[in-house]
PDB file of C-alpha atoms in Angstrom:
ATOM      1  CA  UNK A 560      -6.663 -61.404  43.367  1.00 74.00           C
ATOM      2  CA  UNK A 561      -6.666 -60.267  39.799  1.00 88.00           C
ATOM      3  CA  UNK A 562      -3.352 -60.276  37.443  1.00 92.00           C
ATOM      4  CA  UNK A 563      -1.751 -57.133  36.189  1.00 94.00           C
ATOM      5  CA  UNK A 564      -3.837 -57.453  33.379  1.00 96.00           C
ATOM      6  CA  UNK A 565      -7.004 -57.263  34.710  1.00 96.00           C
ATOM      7  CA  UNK A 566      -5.906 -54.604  37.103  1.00 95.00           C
ATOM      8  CA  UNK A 567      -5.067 -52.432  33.746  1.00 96.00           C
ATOM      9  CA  UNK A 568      -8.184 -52.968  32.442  1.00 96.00           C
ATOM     10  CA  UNK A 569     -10.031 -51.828  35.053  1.00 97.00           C
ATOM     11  CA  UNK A 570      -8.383 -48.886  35.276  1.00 96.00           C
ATOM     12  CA  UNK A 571      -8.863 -48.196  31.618  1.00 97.00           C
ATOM     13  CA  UNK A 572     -12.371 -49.098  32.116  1.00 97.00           C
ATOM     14  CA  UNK A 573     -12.612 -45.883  35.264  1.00 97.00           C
ATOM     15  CA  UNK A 574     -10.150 -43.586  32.725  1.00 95.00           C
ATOM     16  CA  UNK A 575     -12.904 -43.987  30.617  1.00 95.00           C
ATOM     17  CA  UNK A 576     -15.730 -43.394  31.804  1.00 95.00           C
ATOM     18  CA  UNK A 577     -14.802 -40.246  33.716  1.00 94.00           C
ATOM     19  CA  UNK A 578     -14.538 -38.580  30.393  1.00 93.00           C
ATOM     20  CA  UNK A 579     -18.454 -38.819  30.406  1.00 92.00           C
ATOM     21  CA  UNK A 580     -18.854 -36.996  33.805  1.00 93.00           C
ATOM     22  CA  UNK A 581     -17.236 -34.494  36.648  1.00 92.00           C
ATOM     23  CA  UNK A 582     -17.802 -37.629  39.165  1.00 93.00           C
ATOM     24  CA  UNK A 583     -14.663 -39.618  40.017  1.00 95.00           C
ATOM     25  CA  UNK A 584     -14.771 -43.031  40.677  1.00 96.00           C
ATOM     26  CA  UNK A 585     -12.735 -45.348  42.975  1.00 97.00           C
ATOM     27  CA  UNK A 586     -12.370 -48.963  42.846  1.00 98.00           C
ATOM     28  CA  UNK A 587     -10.932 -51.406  45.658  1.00 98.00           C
ATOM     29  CA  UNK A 588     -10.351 -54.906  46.002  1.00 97.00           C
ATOM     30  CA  UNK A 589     -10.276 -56.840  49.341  1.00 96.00           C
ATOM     31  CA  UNK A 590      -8.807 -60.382  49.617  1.00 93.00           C
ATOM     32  CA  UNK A 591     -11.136 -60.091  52.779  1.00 93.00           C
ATOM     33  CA  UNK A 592     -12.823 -57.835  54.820  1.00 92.00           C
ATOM     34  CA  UNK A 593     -11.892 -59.085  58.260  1.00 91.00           C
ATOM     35  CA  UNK A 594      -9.223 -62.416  59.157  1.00 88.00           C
ATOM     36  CA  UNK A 595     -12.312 -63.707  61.895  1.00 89.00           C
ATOM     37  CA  UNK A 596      -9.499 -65.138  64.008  1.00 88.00           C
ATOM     38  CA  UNK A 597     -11.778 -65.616  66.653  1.00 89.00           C
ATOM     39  CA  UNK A 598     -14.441 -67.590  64.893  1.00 90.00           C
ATOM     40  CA  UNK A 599     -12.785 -70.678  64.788  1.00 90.00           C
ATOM     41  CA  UNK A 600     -11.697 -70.430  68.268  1.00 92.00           C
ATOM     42  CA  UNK A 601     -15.462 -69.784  69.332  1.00 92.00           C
ATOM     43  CA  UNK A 602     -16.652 -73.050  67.404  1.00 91.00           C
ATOM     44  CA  UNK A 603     -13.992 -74.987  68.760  1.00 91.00           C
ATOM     45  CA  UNK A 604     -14.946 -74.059  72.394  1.00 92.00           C
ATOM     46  CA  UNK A 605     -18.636 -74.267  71.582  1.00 91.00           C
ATOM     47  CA  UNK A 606     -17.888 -78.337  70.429  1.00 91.00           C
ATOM     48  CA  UNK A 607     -15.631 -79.023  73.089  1.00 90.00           C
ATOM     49  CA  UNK A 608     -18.354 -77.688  76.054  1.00 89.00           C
ATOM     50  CA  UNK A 609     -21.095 -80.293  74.533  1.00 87.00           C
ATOM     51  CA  UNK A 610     -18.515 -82.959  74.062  1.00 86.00           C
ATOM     52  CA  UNK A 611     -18.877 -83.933  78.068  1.00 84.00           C
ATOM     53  CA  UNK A 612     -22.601 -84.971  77.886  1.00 83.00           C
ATOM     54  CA  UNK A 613     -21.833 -87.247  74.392  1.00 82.00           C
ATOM     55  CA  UNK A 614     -18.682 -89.005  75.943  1.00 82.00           C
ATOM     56  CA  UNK A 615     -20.282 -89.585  79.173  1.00 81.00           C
ATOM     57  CA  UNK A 616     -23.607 -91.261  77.791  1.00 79.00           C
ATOM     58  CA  UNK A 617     -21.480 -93.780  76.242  1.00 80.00           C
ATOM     59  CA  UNK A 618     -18.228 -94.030  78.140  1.00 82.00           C
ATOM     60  CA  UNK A 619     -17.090 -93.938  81.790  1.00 82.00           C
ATOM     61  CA  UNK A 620     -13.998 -92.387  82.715  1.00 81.00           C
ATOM     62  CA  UNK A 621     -12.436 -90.120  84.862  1.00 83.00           C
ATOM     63  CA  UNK A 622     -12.305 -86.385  84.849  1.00 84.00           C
ATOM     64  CA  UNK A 623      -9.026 -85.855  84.446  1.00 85.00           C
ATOM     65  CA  UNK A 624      -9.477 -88.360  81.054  1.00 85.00           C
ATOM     66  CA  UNK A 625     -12.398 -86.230  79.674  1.00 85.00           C
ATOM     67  CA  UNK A 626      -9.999 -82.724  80.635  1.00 86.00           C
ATOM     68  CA  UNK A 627      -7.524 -84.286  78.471  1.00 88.00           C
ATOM     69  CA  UNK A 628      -9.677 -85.301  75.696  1.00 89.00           C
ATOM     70  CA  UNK A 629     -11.446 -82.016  75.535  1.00 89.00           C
ATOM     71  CA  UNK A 630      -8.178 -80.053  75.450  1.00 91.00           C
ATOM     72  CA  UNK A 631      -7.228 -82.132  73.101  1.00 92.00           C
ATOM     73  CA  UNK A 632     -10.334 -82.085  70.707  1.00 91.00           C
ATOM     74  CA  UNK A 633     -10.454 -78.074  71.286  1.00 92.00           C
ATOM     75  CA  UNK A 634      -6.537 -77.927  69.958  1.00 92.00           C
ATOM     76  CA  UNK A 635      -7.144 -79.285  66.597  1.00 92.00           C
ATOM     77  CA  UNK A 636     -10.538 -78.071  66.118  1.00 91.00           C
ATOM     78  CA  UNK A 637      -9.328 -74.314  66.808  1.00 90.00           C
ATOM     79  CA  UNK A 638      -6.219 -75.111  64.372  1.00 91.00           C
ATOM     80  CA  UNK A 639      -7.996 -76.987  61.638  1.00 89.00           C
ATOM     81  CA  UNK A 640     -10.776 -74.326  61.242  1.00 89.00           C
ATOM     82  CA  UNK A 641      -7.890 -71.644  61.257  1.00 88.00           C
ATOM     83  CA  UNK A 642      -6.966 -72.886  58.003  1.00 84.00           C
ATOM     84  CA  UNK A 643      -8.167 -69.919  55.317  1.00 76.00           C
ATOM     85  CA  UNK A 644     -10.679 -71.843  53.264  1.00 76.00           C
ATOM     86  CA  UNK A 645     -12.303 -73.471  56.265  1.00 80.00           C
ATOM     87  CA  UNK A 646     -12.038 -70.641  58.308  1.00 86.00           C
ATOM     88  CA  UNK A 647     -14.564 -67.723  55.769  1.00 87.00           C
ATOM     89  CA  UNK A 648     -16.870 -71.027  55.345  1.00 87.00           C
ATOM     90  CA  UNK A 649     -17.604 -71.103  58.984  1.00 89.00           C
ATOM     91  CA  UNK A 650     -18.130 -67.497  59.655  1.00 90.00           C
ATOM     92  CA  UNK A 651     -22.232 -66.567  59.441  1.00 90.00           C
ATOM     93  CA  UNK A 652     -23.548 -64.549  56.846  1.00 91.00           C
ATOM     94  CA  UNK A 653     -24.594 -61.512  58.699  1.00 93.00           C
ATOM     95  CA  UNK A 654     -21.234 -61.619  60.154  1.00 92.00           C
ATOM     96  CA  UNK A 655     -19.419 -61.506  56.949  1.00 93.00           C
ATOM     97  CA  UNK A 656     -21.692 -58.925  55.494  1.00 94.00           C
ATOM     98  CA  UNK A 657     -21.332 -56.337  58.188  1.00 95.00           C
ATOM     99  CA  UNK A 658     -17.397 -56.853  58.569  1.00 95.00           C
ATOM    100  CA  UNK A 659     -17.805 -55.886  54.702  1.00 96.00           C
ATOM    101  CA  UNK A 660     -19.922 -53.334  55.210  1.00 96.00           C
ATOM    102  CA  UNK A 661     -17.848 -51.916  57.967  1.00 96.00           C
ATOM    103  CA  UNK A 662     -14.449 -52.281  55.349  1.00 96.00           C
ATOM    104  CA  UNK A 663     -16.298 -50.208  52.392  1.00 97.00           C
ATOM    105  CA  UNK A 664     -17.010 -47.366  55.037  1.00 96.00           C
ATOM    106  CA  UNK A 665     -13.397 -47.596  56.091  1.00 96.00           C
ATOM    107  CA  UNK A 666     -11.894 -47.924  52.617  1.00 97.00           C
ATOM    108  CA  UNK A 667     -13.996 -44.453  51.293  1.00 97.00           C
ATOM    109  CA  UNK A 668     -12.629 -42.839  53.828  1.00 96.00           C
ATOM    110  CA  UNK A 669      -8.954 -43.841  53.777  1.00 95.00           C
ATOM    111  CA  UNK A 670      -9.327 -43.166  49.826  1.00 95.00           C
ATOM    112  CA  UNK A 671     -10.538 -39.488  50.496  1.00 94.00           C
ATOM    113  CA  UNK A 672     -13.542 -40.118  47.944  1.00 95.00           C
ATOM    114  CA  UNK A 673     -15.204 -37.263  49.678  1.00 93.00           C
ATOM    115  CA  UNK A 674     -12.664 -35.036  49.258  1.00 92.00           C
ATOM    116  CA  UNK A 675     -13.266 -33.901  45.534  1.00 91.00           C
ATOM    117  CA  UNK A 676     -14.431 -30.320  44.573  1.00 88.00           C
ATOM    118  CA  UNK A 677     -17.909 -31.327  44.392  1.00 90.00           C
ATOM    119  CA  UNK A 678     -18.810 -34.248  46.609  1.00 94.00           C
ATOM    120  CA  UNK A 679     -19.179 -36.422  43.058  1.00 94.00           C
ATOM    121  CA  UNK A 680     -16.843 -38.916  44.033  1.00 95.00           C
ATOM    122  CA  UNK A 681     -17.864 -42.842  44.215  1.00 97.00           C
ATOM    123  CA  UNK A 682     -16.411 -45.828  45.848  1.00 98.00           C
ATOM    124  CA  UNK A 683     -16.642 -49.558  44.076  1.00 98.00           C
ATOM    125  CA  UNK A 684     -15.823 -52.027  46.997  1.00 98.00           C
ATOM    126  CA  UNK A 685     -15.285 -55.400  46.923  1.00 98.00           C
ATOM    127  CA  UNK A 686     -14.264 -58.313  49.544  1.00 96.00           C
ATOM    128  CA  UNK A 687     -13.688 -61.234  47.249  1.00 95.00           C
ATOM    129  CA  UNK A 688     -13.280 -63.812  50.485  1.00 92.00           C
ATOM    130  CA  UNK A 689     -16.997 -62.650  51.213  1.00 93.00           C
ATOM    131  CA  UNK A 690     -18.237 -62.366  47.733  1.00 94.00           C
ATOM    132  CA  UNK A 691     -19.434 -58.759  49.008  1.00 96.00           C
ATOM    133  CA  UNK A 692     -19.718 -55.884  46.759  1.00 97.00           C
ATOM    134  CA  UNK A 693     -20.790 -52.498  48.301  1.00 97.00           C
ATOM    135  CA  UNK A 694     -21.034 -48.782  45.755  1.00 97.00           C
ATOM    136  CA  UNK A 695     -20.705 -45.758  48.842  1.00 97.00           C
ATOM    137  CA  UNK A 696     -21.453 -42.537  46.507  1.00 96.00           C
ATOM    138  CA  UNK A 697     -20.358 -38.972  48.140  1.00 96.00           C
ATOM    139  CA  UNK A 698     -23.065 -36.469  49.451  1.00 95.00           C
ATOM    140  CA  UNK A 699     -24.041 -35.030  46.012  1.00 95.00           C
ATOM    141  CA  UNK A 700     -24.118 -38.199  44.194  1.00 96.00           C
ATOM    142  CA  UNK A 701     -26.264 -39.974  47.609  1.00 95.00           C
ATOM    143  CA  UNK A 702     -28.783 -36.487  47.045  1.00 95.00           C
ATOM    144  CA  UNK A 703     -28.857 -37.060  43.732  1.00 95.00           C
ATOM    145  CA  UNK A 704     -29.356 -40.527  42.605  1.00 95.00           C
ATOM    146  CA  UNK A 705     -31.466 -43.096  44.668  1.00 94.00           C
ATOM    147  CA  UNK A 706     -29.996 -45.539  46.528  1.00 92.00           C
ATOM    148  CA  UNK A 707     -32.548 -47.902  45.054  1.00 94.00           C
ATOM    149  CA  UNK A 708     -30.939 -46.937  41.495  1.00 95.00           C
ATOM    150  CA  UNK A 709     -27.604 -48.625  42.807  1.00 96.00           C
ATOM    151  CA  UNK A 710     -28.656 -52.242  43.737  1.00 96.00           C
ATOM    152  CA  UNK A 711     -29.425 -53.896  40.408  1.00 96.00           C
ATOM    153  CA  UNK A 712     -25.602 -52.805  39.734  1.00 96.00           C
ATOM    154  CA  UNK A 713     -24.478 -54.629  42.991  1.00 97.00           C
ATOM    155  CA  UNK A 714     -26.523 -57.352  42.578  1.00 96.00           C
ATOM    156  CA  UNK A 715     -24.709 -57.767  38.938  1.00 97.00           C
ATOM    157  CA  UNK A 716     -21.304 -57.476  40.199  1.00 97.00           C
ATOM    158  CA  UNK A 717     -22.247 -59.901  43.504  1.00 97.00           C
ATOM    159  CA  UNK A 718     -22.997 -62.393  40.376  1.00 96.00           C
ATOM    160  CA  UNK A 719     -20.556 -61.898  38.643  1.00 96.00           C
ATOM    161  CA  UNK A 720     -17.970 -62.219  42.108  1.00 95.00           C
ATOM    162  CA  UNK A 721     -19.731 -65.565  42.150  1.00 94.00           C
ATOM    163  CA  UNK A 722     -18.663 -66.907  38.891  1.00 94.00           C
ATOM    164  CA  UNK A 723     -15.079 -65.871  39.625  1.00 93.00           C
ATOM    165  CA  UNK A 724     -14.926 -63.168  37.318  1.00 95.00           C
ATOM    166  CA  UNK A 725     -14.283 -60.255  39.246  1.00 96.00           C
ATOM    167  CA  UNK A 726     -12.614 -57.998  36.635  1.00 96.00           C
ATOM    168  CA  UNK A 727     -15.497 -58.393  34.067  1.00 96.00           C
ATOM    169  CA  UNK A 728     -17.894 -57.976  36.991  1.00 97.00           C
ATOM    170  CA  UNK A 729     -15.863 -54.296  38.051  1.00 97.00           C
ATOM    171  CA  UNK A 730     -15.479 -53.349  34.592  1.00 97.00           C
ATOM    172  CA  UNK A 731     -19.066 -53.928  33.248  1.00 97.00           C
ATOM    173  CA  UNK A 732     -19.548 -51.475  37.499  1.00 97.00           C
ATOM    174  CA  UNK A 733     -17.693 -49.030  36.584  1.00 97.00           C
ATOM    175  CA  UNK A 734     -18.926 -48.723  32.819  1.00 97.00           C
ATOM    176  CA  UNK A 735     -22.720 -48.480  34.388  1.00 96.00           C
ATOM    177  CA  UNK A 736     -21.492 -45.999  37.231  1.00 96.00           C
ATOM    178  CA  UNK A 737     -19.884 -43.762  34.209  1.00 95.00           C
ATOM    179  CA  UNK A 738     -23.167 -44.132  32.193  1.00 95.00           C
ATOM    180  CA  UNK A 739     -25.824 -43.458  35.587  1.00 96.00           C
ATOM    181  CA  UNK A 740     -22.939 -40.198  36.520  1.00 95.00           C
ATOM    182  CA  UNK A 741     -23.037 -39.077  33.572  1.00 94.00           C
ATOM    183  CA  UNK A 742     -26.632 -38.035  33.445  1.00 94.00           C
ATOM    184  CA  UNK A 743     -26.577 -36.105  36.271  1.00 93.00           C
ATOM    185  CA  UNK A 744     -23.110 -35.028  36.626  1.00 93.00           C
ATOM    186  CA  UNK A 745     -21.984 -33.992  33.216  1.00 91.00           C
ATOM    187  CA  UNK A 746     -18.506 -33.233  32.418  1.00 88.00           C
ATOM    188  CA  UNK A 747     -17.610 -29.398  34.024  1.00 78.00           C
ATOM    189  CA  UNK A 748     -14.774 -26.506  32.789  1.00 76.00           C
ATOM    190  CA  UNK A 749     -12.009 -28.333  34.156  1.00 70.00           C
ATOM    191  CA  UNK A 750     -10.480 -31.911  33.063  1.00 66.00           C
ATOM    192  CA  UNK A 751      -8.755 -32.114  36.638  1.00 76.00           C
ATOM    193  CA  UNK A 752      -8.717 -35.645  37.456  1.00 84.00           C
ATOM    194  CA  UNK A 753      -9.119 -35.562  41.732  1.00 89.00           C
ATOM    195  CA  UNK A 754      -8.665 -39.251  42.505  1.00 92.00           C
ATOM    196  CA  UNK A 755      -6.442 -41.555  41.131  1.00 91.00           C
ATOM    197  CA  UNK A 756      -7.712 -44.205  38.634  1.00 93.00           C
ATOM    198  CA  UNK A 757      -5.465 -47.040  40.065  1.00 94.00           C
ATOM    199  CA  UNK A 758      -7.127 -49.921  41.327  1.00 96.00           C
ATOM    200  CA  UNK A 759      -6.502 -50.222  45.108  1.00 96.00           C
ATOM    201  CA  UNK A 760      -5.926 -53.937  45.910  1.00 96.00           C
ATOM    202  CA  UNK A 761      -5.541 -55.024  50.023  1.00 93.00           C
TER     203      UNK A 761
END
């Protein structure tokens, strides 16, 4: 996760660059989107039901042998690819991604990003176990702006999750979403900050 420091600056960074617009934007960091405790569980068993027909072309033993061996086999695969690192390595892409996906929906709605004034509020999401970064913009910023407009902006923070340097990578996000918000959301009568410019870390 990133240090106080970093954590400062990116909340500096959001301070910022809602000066330039009436949108609001939120920014949260995941250690992971989802613990996939079964995962390793489901490749374990998945080894352990072919390990029969490899044993058996070479060996001959009883059943009650091969029971034992399997159980065996199963109980340190299951706890060996429980271990953190191991375990996000063996989970499939498309699994990862929509776990993530599923977390950013989840996250803009326990933040209450759609509840400002004017549907102008933003969420910056990011799993760092998945490398996943997701932007979910509020009604009037989704009718607004094209979706299309985001993904050059996710695809720089994805990058930038990558190289490790996930506070650059947010703060370069949030300086883009400020800039992009700005042009269609200009600042209104009231200074009223609706959402909290603290960065939400999980």
């Amino acid at each position: 996760m990133i240090d106080r420091v970093d954590e400062d600056r990116i909340s500096a960074a959001i301070a910022e660059a809602e000066k330039k617009t009436s949108g609001e934007v939120v920014v949260v960091i995941g250690r992971a989107a989802s613990g996939y405790r079964l995962v390793p569980i489901a490749w374990a068993s998945i080894i352990t039901l072919a390990l029969p027909m490899l044993i058996l072309a070479v060996f001959a033993m009883t059943a009650r042998r091969l029971y034992e061996i399997e159980l065996l086999v199963f109980a340190v695969l299951a706890f060996a690819l429980s271990i953190g690192r191991y375990r996000y390595q063996i989970v499939p892409g498309w699994i990862k991604r929509g776990r993530a996906h599923e977390a950013a929906r989840e996250q803009f709605l326990a933040r209450r990003v759609s509840y400002t004034q004017g549907r102008t509020g933003v969420l910056i999401y990011v799993a760092l176990a998945e490398r996943y970064a997701e932007l979910v913009p509020d009604a009037a910023i989704a009718e607004t702006i094209d979706g299309a407009a985001w993904k050059p902006v996710i695809e720089r923070l994805t990058a930038r999750l990558r190289e490790a340097r996930v506070a650059d990578g947010l703060i370069e996000t949030v300086e883009t979403c400020g800039t992009m918000l700005a042009e269609k959301f200009p600042p209104g009568p009231s200074a009223a900050d609706e959402l909290p410019n603290k960065v939400v870390l999980l």
